[in-house]
PDB file of C-alpha atoms and ligand atoms in Angstrom:
ATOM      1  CA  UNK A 211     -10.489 155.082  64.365  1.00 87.00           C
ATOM      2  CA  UNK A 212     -12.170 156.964  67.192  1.00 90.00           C
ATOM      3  CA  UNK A 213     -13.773 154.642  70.310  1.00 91.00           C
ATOM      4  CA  UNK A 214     -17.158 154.727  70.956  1.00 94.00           C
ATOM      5  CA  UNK A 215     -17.763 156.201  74.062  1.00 92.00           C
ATOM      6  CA  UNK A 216     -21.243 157.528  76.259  1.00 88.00           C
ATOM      7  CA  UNK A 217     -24.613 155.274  76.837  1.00 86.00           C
ATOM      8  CA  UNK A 218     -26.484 157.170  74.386  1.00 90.00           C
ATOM      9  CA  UNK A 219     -28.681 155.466  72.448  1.00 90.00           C
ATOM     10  CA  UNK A 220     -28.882 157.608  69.750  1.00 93.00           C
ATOM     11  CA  UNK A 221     -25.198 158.398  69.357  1.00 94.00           C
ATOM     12  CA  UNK A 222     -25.255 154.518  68.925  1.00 95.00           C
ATOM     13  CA  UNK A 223     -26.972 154.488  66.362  1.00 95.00           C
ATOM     14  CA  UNK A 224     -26.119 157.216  64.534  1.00 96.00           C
ATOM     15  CA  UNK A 225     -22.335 155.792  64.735  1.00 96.00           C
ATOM     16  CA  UNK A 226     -23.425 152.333  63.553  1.00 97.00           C
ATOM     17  CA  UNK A 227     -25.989 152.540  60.434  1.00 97.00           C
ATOM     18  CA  UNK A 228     -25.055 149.405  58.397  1.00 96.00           C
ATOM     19  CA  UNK A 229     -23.157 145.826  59.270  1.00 96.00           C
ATOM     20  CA  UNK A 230     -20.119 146.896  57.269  1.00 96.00           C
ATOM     21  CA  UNK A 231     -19.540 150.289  60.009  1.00 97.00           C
ATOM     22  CA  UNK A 232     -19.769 147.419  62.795  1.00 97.00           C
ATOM     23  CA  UNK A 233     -17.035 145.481  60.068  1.00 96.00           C
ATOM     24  CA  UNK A 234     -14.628 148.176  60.105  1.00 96.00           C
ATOM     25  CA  UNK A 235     -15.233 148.601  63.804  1.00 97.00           C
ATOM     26  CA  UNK A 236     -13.929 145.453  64.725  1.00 96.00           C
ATOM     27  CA  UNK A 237     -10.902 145.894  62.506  1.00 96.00           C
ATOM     28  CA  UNK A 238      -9.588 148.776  64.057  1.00 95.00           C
ATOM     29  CA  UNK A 239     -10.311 147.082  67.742  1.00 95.00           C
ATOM     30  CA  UNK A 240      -8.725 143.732  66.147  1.00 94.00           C
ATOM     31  CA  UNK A 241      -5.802 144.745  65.292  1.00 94.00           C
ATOM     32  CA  UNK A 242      -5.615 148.128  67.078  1.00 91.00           C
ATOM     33  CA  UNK A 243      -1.879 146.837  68.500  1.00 88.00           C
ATOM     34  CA  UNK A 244      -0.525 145.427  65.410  1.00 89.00           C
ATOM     35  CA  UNK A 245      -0.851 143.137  62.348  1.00 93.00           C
ATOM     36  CA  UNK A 246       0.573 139.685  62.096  1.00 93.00           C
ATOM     37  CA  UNK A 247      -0.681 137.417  59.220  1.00 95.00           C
ATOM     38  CA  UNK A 248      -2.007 134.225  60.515  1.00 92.00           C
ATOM     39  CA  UNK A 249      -0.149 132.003  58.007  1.00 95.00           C
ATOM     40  CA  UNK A 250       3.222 133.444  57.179  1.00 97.00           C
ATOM     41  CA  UNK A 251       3.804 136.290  60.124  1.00 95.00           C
ATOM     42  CA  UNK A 252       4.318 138.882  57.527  1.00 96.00           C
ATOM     43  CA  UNK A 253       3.409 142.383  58.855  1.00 95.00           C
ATOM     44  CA  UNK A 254       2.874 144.268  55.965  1.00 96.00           C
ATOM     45  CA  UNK A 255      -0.740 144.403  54.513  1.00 96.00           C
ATOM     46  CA  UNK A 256      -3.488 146.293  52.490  1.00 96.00           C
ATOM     47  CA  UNK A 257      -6.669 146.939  53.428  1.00 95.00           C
ATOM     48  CA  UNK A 258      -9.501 145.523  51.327  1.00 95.00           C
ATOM     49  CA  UNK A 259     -12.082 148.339  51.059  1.00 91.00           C
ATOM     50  CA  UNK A 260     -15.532 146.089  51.095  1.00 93.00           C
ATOM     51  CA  UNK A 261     -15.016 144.447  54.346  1.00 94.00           C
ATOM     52  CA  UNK A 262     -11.471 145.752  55.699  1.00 96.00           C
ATOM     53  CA  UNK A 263     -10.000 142.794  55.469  1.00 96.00           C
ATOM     54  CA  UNK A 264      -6.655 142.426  55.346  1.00 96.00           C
ATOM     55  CA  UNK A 265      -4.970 141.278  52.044  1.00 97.00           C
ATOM     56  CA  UNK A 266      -0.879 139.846  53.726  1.00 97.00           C
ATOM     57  CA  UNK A 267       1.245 141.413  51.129  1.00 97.00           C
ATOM     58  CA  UNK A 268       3.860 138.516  51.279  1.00 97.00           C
ATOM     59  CA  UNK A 269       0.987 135.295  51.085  1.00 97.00           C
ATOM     60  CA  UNK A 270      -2.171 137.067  49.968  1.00 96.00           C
ATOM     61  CA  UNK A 271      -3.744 135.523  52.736  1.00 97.00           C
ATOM     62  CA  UNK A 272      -7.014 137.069  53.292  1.00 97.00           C
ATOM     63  CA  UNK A 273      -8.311 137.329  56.990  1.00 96.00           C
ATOM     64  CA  UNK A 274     -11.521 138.971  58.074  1.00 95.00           C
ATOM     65  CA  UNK A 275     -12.322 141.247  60.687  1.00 95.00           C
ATOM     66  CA  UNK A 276     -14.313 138.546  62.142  1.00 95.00           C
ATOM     67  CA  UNK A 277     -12.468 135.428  61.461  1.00 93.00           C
ATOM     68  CA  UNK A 278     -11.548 133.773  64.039  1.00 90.00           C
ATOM     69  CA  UNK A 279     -13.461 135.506  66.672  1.00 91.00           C
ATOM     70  CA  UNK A 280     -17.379 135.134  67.834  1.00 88.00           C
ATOM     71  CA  UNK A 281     -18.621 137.745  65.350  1.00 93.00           C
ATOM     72  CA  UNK A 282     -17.685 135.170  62.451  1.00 89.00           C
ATOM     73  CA  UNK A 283     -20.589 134.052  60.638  1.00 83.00           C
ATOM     74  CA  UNK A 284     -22.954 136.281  62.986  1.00 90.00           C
ATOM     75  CA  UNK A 285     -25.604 135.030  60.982  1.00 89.00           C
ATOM     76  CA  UNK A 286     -28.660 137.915  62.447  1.00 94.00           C
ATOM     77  CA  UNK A 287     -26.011 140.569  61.088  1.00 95.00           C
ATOM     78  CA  UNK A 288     -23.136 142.862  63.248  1.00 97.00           C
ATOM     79  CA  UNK A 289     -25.487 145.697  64.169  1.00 97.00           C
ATOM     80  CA  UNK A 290     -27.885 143.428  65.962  1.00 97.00           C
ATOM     81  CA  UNK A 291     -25.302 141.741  67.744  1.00 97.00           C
ATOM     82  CA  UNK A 292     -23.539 145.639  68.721  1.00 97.00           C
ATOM     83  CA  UNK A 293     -26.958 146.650  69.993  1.00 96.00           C
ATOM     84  CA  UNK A 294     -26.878 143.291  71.950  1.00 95.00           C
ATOM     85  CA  UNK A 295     -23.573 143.991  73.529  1.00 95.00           C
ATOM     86  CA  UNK A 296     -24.616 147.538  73.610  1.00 94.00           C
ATOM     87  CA  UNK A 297     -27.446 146.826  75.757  1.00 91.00           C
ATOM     88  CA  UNK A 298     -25.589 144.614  78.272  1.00 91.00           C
ATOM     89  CA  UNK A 299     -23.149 146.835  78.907  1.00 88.00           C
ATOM     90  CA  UNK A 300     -24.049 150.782  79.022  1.00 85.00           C
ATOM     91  CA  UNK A 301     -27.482 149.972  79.824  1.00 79.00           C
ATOM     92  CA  UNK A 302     -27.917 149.687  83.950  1.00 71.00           C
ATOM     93  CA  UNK A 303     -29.604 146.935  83.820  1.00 74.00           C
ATOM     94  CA  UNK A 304     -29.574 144.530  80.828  1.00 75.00           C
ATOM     95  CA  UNK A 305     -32.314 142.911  79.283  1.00 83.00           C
ATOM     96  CA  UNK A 306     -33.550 138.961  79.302  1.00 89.00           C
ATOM     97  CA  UNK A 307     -33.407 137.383  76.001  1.00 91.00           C
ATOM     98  CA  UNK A 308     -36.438 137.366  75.209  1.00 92.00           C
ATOM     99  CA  UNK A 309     -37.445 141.068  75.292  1.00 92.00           C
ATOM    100  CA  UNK A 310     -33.836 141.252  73.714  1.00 94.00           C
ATOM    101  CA  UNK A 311     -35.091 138.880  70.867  1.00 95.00           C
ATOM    102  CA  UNK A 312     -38.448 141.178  70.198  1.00 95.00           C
ATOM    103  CA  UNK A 313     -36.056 144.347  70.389  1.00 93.00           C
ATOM    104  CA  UNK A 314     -33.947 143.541  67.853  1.00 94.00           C
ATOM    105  CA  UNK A 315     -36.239 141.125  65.664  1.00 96.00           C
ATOM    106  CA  UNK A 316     -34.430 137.578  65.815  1.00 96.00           C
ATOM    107  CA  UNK A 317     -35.154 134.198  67.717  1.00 96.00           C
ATOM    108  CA  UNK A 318     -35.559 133.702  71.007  1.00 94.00           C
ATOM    109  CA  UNK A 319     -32.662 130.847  70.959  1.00 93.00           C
ATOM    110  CA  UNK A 320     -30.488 133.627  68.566  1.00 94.00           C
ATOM    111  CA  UNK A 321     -30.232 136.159  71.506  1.00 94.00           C
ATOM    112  CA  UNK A 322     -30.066 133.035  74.240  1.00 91.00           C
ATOM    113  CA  UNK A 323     -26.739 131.552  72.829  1.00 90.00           C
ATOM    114  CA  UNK A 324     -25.087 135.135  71.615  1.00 92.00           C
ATOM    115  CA  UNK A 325     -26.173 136.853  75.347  1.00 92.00           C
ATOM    116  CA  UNK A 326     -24.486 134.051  76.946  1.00 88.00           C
ATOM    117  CA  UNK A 327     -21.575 134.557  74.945  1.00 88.00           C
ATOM    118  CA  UNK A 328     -21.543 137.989  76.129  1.00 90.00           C
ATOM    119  CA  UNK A 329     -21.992 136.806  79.182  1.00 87.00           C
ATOM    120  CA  UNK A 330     -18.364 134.941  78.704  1.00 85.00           C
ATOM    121  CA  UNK A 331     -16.477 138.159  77.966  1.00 86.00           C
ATOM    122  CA  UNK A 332     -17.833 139.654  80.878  1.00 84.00           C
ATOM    123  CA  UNK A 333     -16.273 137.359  82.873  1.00 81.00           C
ATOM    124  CA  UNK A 334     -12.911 138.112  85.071  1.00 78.00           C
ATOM    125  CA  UNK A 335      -9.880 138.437  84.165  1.00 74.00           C
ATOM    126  CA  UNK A 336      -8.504 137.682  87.950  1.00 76.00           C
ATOM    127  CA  UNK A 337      -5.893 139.602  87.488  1.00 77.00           C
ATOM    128  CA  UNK A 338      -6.756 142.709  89.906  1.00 82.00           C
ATOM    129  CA  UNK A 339      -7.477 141.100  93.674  1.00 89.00           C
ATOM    130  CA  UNK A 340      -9.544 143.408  95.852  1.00 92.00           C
ATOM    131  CA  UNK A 341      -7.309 145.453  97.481  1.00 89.00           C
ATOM    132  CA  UNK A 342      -8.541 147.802 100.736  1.00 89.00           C
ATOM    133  CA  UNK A 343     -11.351 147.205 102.449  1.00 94.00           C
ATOM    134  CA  UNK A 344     -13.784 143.984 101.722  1.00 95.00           C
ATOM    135  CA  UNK A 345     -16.924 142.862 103.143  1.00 94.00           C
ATOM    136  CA  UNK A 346     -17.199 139.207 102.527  1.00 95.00           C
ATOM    137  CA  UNK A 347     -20.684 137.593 103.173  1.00 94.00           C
ATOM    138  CA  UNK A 348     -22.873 134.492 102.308  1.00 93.00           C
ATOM    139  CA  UNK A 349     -26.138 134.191 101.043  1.00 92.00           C
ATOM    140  CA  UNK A 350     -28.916 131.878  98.664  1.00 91.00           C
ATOM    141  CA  UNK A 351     -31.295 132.241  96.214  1.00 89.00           C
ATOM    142  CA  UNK A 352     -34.328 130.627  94.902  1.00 82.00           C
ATOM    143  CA  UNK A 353     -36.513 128.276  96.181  1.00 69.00           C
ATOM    144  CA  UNK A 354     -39.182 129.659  98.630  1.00 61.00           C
ATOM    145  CA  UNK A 355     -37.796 133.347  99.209  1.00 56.00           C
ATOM    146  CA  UNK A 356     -38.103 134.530 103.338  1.00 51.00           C
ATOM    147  CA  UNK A 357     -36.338 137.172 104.770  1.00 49.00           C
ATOM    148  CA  UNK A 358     -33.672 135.628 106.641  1.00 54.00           C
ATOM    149  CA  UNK A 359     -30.363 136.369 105.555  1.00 56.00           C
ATOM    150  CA  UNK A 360     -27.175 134.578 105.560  1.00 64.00           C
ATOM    151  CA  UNK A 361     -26.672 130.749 105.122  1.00 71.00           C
ATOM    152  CA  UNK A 362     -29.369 127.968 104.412  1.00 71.00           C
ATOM    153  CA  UNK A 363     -29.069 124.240 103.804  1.00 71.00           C
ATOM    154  CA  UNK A 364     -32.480 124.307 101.797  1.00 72.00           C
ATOM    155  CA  UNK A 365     -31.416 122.076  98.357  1.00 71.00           C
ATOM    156  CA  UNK A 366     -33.632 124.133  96.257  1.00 76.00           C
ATOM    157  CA  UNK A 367     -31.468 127.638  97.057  1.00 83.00           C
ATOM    158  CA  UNK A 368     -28.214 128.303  95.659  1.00 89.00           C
ATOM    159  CA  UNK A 369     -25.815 128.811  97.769  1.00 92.00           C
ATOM    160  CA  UNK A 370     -23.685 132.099  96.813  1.00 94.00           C
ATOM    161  CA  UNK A 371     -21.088 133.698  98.231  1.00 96.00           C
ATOM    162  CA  UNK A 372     -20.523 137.596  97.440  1.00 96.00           C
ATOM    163  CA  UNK A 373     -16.987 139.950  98.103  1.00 96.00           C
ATOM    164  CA  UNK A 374     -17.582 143.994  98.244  1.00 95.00           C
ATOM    165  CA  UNK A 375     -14.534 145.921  98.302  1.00 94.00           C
ATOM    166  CA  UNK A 376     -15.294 149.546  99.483  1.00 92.00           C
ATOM    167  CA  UNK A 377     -13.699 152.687  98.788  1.00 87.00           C
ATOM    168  CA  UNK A 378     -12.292 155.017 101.546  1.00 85.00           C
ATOM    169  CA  UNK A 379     -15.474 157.057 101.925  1.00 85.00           C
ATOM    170  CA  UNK A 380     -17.873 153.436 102.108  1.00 82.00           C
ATOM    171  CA  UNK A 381     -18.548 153.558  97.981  1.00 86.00           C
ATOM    172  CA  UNK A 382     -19.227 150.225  96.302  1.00 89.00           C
ATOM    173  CA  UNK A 383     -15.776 149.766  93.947  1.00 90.00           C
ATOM    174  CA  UNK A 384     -15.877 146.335  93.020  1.00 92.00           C
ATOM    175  CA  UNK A 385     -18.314 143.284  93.571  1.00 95.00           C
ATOM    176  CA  UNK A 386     -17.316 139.586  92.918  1.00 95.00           C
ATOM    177  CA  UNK A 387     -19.641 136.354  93.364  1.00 96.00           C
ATOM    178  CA  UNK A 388     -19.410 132.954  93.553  1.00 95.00           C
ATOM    179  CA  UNK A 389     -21.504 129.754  93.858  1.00 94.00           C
ATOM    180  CA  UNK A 390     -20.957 127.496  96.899  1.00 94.00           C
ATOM    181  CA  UNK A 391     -21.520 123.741  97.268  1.00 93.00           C
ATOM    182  CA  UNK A 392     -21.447 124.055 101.365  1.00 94.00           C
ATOM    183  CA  UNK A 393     -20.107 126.487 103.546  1.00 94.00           C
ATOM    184  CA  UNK A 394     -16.840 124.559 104.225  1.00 95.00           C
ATOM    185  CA  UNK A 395     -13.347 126.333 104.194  1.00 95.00           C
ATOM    186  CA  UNK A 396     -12.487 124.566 101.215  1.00 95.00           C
ATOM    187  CA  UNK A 397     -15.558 126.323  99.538  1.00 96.00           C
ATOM    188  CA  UNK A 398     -15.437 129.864 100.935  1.00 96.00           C
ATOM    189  CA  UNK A 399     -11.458 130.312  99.965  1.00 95.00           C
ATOM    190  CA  UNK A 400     -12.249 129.824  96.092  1.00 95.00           C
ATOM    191  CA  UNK A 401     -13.376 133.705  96.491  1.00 96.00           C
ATOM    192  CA  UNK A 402     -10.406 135.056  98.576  1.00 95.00           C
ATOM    193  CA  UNK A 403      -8.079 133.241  96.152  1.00 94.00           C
ATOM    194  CA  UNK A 404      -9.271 134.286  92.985  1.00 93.00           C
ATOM    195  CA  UNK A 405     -10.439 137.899  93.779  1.00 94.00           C
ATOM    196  CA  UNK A 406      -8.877 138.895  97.143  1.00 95.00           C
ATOM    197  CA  UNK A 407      -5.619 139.961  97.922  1.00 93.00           C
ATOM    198  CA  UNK A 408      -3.637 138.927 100.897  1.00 91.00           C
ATOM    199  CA  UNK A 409      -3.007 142.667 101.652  1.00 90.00           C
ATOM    200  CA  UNK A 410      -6.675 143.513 101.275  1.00 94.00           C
ATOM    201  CA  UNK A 411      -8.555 144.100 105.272  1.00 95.00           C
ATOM    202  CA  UNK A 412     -11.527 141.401 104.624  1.00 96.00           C
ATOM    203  CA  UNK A 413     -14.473 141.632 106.794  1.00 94.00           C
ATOM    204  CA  UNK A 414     -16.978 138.541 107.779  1.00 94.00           C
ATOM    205  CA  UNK A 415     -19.403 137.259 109.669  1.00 91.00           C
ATOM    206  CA  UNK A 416     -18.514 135.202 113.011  1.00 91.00           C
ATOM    207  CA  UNK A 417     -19.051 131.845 110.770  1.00 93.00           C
ATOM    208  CA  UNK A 418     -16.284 129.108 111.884  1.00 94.00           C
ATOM    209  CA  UNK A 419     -15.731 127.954 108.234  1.00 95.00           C
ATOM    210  CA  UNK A 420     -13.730 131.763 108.121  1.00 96.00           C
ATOM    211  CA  UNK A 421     -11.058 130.945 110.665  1.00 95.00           C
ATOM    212  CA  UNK A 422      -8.451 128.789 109.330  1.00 95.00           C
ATOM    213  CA  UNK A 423      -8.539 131.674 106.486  1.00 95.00           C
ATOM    214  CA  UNK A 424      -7.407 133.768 108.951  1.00 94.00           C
ATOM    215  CA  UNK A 425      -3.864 132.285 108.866  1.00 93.00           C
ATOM    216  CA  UNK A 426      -3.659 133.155 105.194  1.00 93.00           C
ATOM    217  CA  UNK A 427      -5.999 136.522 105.052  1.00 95.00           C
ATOM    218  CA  UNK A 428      -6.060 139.756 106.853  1.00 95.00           C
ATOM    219  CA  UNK A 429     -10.076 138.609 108.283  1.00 96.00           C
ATOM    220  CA  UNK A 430     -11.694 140.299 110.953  1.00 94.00           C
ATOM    221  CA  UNK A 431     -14.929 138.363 111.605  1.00 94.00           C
ATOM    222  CA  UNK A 432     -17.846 140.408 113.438  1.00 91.00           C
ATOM    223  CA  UNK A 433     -21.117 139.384 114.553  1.00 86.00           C
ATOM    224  CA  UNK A 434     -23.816 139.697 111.804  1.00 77.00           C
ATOM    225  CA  UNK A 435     -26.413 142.093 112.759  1.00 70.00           C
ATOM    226  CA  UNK A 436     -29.328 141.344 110.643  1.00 65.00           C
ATOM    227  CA  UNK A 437     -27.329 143.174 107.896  1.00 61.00           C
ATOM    228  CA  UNK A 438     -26.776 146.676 110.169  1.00 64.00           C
ATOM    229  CA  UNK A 439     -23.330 146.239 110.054  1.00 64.00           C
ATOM    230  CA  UNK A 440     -22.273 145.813 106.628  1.00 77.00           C
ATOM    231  CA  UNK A 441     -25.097 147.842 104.735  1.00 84.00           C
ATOM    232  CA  UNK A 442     -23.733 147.883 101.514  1.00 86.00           C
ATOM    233  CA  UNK A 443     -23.145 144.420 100.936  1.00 89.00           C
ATOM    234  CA  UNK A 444     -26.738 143.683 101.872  1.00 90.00           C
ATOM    235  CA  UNK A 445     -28.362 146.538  99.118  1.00 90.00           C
ATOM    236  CA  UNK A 446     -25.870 144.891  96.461  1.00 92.00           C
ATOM    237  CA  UNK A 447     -27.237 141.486  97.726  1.00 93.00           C
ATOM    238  CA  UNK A 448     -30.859 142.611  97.755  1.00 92.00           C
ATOM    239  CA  UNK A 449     -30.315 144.534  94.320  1.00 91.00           C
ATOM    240  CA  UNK A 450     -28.989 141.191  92.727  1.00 92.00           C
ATOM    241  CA  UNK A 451     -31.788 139.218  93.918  1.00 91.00           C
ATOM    242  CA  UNK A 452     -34.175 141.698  92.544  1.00 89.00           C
ATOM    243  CA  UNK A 453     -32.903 142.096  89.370  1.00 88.00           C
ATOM    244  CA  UNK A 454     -32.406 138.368  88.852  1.00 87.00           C
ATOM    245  CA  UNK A 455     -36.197 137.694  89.722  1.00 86.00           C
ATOM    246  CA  UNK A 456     -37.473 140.787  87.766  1.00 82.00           C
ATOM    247  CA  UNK A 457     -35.675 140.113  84.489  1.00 79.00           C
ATOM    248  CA  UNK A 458     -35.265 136.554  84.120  1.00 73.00           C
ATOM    249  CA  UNK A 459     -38.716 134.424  84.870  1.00 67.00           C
ATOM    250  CA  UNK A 460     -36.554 131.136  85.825  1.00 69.00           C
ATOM    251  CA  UNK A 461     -32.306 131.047  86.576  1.00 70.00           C
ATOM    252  CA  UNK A 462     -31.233 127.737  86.099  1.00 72.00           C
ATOM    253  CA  UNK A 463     -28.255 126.832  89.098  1.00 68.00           C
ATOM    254  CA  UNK A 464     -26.291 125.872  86.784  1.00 71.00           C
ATOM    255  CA  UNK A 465     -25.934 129.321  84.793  1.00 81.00           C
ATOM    256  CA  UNK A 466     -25.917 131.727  87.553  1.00 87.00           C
ATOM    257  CA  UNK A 467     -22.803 132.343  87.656  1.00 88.00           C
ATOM    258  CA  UNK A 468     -22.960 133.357  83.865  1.00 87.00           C
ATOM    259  CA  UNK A 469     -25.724 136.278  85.572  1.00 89.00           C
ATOM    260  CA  UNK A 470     -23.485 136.916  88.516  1.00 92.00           C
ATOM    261  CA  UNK A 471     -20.802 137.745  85.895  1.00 90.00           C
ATOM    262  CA  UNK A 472     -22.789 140.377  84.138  1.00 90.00           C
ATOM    263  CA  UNK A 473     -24.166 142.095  87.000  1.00 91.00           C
ATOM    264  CA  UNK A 474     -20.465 142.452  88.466  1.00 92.00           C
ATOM    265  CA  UNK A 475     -18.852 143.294  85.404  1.00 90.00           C
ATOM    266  CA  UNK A 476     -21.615 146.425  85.336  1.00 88.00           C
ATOM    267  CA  UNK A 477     -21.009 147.253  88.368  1.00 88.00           C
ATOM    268  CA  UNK A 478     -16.932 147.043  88.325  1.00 88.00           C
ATOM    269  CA  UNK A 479     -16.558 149.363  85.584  1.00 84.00           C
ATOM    270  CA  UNK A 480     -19.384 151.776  86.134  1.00 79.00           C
ATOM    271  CA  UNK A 481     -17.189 154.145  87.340  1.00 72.00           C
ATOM    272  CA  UNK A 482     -15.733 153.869  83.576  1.00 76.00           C
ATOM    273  CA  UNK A 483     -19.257 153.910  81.755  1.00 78.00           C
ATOM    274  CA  UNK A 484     -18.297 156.164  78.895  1.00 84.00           C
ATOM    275  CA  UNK A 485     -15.454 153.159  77.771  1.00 87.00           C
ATOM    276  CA  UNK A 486     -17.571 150.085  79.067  1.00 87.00           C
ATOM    277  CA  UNK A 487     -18.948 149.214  75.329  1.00 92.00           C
ATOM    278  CA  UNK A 488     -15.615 149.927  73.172  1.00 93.00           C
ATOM    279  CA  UNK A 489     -13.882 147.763  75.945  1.00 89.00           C
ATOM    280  CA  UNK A 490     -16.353 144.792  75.909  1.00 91.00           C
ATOM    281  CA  UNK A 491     -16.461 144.801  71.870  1.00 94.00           C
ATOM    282  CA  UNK A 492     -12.016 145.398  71.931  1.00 92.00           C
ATOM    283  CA  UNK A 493     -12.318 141.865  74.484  1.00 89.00           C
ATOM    284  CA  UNK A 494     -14.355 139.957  72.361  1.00 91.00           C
ATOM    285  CA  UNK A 495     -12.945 140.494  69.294  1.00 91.00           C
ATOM    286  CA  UNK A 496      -9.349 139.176  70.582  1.00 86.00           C
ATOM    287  CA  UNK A 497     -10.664 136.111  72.412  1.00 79.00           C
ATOM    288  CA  UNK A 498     -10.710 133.563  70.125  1.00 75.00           C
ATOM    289  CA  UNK A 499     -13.387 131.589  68.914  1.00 73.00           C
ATOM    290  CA  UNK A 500     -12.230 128.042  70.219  1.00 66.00           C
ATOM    291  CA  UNK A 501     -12.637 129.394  73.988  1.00 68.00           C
ATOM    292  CA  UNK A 502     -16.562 130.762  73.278  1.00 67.00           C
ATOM    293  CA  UNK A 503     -16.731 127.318  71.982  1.00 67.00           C
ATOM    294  CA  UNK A 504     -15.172 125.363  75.181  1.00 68.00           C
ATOM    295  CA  UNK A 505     -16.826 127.167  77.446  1.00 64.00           C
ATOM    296  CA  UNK A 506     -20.146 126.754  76.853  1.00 59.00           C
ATOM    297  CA  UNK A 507     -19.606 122.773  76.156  1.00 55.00           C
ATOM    298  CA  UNK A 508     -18.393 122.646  79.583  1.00 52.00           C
ATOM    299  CA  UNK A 509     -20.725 123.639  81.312  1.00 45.00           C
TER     300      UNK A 509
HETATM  301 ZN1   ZN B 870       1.099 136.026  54.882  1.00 74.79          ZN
END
């Protein structure tokens, strides 16, 4: 089955009229690699022709597109929940829930919980450090917004910490963030670790939490200049601000790393727009249910 590709709108829709295209969608993105039946292992199957599932021609075990995945038991229908993903991935900017919820007709709380499993997809993968060159810097939101850049110990921000890695000709390629609880060592590394590799030339401010990184990481540390030296981690940083203020009235701490995810995971494959919906949908439909599930009780 051919992958949905582009940002248009209209294409969209024209490709997905009814639930049941969204059904047979999935299908082909489910088991795009191969076909194992969940019971026996039997690879053999037929297709059923009202909702693709397939029929194991050893067990007759029947398995839906959407079994065992998020999409099961989508109760507002598949084509909502495609224009959902749809929207927070081609789109530049994403939506809240709430003008998502009047957009496609549901609940408020409908487009809340299914956004934020979105949001889970969107999440890393870790598995590609930032190679090259990386700007790493610090900063907060929330609370009473000045000006000033760079660290604060006010309780009411959020203490963030954000990794740019640029491309040879100063480009944004990839953006990763991260919450902080203080501005320790122990606290800036979980960044480096999980998206920056060793080989990678990092960048930083002259902040003394940086240096015993500097055994481990390839750090240069310069002396921050009001954001003049490291421009494009400051336009990312004021663009991330501005779009969490602008499209969500009130970010709970707790969840902003679920909004950090989305804006990175926009901005990491927008050099790959034309893919960025069939690869989100291919993602979600071979995580499996249980993780959704863990996921959002942990936190
Ligand atoms: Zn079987």
């Amino acid at each position: 089955m051919e992958k949905f590709t582009g940002e248009s709108i209209l294409e969209f829709t024209d490709r997905f009229k009814t639930d049941l295209d969204c059904l047979e969608y999935l299908a082909s993105k489910k088991w795009e690699d191969n076909y194992k039946c969940s019971k026996c292992s039997h690879t053999k199957f037929t297709i059923r022709k009202k909702n693709f599932a397939r029929d194991c021609n050893l067990c007759h075990h029947i398995e839906s597109p959407t079994a065992n995945t998020i999409f099961h038991r989508v109760r507002f229908g598949l084509r909502k929940a495609f224009v959902v993903i749809f929207e927070m991935s081609a789109s530049t900017k994403s939506i809240s829930a709430k003008q998502m919820a009047k957009r496609i007709k549901v609940s408020r709380t409908t487009t809340t919980t299914f956004m934020k499993k979105v949001r889970i997809s969107m999440a890393s993968s870790e598995s590609m450090p930032m190679v090259g060159n990386v700007h790493v810097d610090e900063f907060v939101f929330g609370g009473m917004e000045n000006l000033k850049q760079g660290r604060s110990n006010d309780s009411k921000k959020k203490k963030l910490i954000i990794a740019v890695e640029l491309s040879d000709t100063g480009g944004v390629k990839r953006v990763y963030f991260d919450t902080l609880k203080n501005y320790s060592s122990e606290e800036l590394r979980n960044i480096f670790d999980t998206h920056i590799s060793k080989q990678a030339k990092v960048k930083t401010d002259k902040w003394s939490g940086y240096k015993p990184l500097a055994k481990e990481y390839d750090i240069v540390q310069v002396k921050s200049d009001k954001g003049k030296s490291s421009k494009e981690i400051h336009t990312i940083i004021h663009q991330v601000k501005s779009w969490l203020r602008s499209t969500f009235s009130w970010v709970h701490k707790e969840h902003i790393m679920k909004y950090l995810n989305e804006y990175s995971y926009r901005i990491n494959r927008s050099l790959f727009k034309d893919n960025i919906f069939d690869l989100l949908i291919t993602r979600m439909v071979k995580t499996q249910k249980v993780k959704y599930q863990n996921i959002i009780l942990s936190k």
